[in-house]
Short mmCIF file of C-alpha atoms in Angstrom, two decimals:
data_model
loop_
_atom_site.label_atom_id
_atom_site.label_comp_id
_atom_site.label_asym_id
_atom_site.label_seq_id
_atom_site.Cartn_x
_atom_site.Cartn_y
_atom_site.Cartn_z
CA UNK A 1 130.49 64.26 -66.70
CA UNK A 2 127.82 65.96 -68.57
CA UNK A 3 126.76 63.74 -71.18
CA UNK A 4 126.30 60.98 -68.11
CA UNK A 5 123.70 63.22 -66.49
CA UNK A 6 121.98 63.81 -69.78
CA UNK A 7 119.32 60.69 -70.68
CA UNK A 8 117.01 60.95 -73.33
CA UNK A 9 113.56 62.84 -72.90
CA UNK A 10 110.58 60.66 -73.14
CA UNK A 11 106.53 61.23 -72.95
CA UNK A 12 104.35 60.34 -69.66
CA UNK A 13 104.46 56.67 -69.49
CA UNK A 14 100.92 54.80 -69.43
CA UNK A 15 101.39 54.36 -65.41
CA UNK A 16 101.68 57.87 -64.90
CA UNK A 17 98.45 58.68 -67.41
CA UNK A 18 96.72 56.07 -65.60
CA UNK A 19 97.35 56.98 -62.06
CA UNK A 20 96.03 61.05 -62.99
CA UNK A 21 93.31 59.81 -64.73
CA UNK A 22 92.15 57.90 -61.73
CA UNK A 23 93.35 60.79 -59.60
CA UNK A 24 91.49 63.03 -61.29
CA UNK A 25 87.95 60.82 -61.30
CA UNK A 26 88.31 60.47 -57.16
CA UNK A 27 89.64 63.79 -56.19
CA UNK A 28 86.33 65.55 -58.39
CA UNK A 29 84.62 62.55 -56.28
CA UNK A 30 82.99 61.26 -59.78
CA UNK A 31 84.18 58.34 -58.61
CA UNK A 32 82.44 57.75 -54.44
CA UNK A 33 84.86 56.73 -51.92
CA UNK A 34 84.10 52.91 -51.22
CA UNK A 35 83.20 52.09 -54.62
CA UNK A 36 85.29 48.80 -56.03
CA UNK A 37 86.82 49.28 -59.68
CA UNK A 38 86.56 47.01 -62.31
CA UNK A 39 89.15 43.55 -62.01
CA UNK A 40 92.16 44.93 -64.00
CA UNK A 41 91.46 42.74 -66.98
CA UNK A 42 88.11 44.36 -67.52
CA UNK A 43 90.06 48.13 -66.65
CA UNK A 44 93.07 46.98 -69.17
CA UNK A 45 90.48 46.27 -72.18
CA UNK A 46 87.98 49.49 -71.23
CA UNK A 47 91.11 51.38 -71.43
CA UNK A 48 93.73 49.31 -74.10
CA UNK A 49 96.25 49.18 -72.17
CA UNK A 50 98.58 45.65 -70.75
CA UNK A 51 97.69 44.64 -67.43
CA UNK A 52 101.05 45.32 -65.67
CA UNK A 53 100.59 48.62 -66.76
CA UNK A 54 97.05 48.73 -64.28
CA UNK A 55 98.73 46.46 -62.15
CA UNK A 56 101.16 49.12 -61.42
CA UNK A 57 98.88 52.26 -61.66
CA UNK A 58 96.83 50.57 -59.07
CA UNK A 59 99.62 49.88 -56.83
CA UNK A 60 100.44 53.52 -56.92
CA UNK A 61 97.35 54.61 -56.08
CA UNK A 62 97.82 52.26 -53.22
CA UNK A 63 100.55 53.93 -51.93
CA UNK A 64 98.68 57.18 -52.06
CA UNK A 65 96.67 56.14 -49.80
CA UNK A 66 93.75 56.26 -52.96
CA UNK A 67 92.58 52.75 -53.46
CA UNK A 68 93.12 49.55 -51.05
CA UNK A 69 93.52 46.44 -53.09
CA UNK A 70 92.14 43.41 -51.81
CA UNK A 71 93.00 40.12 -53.72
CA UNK A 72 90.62 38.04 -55.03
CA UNK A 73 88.10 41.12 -54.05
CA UNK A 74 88.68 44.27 -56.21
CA UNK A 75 90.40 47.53 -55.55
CA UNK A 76 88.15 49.90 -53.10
CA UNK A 77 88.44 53.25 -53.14
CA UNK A 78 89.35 54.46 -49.91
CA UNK A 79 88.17 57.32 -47.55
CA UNK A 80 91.30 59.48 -48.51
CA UNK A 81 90.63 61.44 -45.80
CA UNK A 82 91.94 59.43 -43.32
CA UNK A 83 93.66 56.73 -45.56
CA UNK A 84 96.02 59.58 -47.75
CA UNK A 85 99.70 59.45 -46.96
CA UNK A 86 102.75 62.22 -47.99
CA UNK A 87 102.21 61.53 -51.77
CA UNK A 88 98.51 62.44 -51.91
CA UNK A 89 99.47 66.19 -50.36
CA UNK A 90 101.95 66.33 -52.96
CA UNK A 91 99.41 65.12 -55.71
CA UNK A 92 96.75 68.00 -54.53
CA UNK A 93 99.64 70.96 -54.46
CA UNK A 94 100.27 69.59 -58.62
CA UNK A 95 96.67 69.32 -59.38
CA UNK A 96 94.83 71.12 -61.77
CA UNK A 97 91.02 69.71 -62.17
CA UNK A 98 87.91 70.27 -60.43
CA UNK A 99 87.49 68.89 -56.76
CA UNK A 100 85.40 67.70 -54.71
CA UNK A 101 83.75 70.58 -52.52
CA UNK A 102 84.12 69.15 -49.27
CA UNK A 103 88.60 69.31 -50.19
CA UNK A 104 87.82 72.90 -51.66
CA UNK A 105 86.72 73.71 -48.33
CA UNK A 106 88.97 71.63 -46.35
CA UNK A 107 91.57 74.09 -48.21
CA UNK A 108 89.54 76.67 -47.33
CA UNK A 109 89.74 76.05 -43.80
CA UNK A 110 94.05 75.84 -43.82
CA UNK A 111 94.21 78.79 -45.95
CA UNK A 112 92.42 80.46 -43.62
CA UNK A 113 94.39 79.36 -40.41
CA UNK A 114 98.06 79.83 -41.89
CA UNK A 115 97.29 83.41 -43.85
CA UNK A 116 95.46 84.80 -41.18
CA UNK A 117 98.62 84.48 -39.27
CA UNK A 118 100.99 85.30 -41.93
CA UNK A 119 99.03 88.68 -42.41
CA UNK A 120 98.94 89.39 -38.67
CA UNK A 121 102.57 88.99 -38.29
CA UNK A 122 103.52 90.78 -41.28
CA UNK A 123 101.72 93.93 -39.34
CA UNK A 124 103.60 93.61 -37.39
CA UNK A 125 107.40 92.26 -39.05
CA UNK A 126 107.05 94.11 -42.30
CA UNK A 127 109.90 95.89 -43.60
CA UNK A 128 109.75 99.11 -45.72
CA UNK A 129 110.87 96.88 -48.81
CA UNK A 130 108.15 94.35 -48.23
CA UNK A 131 105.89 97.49 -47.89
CA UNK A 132 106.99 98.95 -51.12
CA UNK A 133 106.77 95.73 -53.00
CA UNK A 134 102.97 95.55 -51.70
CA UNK A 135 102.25 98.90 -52.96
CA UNK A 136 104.03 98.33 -56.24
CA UNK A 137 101.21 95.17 -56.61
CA UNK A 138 98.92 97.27 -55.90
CA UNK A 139 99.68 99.78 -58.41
CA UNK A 140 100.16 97.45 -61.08
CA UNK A 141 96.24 96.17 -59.84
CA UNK A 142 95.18 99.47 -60.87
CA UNK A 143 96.34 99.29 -64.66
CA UNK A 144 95.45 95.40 -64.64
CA UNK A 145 92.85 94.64 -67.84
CA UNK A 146 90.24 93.24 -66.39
CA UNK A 147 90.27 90.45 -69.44
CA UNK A 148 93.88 89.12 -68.45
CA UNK A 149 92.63 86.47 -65.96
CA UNK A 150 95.96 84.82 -66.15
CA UNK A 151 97.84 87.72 -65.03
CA UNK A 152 95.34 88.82 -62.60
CA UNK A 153 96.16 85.69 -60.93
CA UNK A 154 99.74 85.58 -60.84
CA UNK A 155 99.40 89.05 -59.33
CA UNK A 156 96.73 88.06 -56.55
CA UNK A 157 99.79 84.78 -55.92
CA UNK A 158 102.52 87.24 -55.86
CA UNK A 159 100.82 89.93 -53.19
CA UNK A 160 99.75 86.67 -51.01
CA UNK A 161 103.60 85.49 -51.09
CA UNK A 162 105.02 88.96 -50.18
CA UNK A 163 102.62 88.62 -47.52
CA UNK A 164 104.26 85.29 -46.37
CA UNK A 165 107.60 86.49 -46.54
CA UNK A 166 106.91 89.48 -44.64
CA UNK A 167 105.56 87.77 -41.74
CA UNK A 168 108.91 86.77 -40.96
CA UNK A 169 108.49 82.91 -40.64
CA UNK A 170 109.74 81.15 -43.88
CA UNK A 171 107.50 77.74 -42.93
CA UNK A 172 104.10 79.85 -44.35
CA UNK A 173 106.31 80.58 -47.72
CA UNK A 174 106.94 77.35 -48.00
CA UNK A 175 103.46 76.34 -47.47
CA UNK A 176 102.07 78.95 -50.23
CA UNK A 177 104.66 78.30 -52.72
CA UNK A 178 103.63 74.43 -52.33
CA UNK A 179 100.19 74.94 -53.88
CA UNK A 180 101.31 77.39 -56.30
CA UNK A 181 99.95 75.85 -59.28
CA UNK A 182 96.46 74.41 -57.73
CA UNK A 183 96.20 78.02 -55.93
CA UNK A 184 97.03 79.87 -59.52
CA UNK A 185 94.44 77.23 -61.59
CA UNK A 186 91.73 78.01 -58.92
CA UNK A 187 92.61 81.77 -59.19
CA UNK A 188 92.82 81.86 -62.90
CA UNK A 189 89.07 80.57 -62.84
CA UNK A 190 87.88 82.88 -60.12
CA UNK A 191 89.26 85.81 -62.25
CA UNK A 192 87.40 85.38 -65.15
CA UNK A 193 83.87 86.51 -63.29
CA UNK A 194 85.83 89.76 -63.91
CA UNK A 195 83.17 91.61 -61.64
CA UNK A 196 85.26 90.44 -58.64
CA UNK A 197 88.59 92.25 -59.53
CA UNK A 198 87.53 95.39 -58.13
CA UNK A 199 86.06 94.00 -54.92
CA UNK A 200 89.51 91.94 -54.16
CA UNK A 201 91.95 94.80 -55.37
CA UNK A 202 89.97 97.22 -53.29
CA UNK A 203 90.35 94.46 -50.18
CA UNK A 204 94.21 94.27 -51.15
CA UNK A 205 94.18 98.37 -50.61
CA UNK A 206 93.09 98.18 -47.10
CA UNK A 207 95.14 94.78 -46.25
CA UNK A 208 98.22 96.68 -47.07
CA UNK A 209 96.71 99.93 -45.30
CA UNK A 210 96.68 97.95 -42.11
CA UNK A 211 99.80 96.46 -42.86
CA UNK A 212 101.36 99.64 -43.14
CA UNK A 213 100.11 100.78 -40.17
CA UNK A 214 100.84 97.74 -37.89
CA UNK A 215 96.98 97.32 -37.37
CA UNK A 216 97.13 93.04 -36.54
CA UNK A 217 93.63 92.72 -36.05
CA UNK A 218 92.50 95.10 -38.16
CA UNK A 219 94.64 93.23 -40.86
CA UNK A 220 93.29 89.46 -39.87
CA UNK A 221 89.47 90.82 -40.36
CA UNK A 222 90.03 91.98 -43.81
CA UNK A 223 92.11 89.01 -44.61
CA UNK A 224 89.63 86.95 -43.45
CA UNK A 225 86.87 88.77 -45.46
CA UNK A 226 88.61 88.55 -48.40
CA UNK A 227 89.21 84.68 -48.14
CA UNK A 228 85.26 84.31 -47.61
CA UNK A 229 84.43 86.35 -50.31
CA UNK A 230 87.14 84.00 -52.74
CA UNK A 231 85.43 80.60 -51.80
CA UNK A 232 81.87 82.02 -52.26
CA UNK A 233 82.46 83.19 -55.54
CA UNK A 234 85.13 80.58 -56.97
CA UNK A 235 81.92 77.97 -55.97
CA UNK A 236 79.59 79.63 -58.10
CA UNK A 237 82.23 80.17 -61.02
CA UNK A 238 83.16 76.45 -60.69
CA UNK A 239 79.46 75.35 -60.76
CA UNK A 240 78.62 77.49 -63.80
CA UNK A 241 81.35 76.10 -65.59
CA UNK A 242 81.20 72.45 -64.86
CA UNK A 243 80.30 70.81 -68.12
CA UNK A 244 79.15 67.54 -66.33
CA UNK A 245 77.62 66.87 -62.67
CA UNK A 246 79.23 65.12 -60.51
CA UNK A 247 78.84 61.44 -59.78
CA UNK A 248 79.77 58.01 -61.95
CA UNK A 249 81.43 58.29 -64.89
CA UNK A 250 80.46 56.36 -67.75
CA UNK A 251 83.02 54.65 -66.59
CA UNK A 252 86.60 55.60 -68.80
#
């Protein structure tokens, strides 16, 4: 029964390489929303690949809601905004590149309305051992080095998730756990302006002060602070390390 289950491992096929790399160039919005891609002959030689294999890519991009092909026309890409179906949300929650401000904020925005929450009801739901696993975080904060972004990150993800878990409804877990690995890439950069450290462990102190003390409001202010103070500074860390501004690629 086992050996039928097993099939041999293989690499990313083209498709999937193709469909990030577009991914990747409209998401960071180097490639503008409404813009029509090369025919996928000129796209198969630029990038020396068959045509099925673009042919394919493009109609999963489709499907994304990413690009609308139009025969005998060209592929347009499409105001994802409105346009993106299921598989783009999954597509953000895996992705790991820069993007474009206005989705970093629209990220903003739902982190915002679903932790908010999560914090105020874990005021008020917490056990004592979701208490003492948020003062365990923060003692392990205290003896963080300051160089270790990667772990400072996985410990900022882990203190948010006890958070979730503590407010008692299992939908904002599931939420936070879905955008693990965008929320730990974003983090991971943020980190490394190590100046910050201090400000958020000292905001993690007081979150679980209130928490502690069933203070909701108190704990949705400094929540709230702290989420402000994330996006201000992960903008300026992004913009200092972009290595290229934004707009059309030379193309592939």
């Amino acid at each position: 029964m086992t050996e039928k289950l097993l099939k041999p491992i293989t690499t990313e096929s083209l498709k999937q390489v193709f469909v990030a790399k577009f991914e990747e160039l409209i998401l960071s919005g180097k490639i503008s929303i409404g813009e029509t891609l090369p025919s996928e002959r000129e796209l198969a030689a630029k990038l020396k690949v068959s045509r099925p294999v673009v042919h394919e890519g493009l109609l999963e991009l489709s499907l994304r809601g990413l690009v609308t092909i139009r025969p005998r026309s060209g592929t347009v890409v499409n105001d994802f905004r409105k346009e993106g179906a299921i598989p783009l949300l999954l597509s953000l929650m895996n992705y790991h590149g820069t993007l474009d401000p206005k989705i970093q904020q629209d990220i903003l925005d739902m982190r915002m309305l679903f932790e908010n929450e999560m914090v105020r009801l874990a005021a008020r739901n917490r056990t004592e051992e979701q208490l003492a696993q948020l003062e365990e975080i923060i003692r392990t904060e205290e003896t963080m080095p300051a160089q270790n972004f990667e772990e400072t990150a996985k410990i900022d993800y882990r203190f948010h998730q006890v958070i979730a878990v503590a407010s008692g409804n299992f939908i904002y877990s599931l939420l936070l756990n879905s955008f693990r690995d965008i929320y730990l890439h974003l983090s991971t950069l943020f980190f490394s302006e190590t100046e910050v450290c201090p400000v958020v462990f000292d905001a993690h102190r007081n979150i679980v002060e209130a928490i502690r003390n069933h203070q909701e409001k108190e704990a949705v202010v400094l929540m709230t602070r702290l989420l402000l103070h994330g996006a201000k500074h992960l903008e300026s860390t992004i913009r200092k390390n972009q290595k290229e501004k934004l707009g059309k690629p030379a193309f592939l």
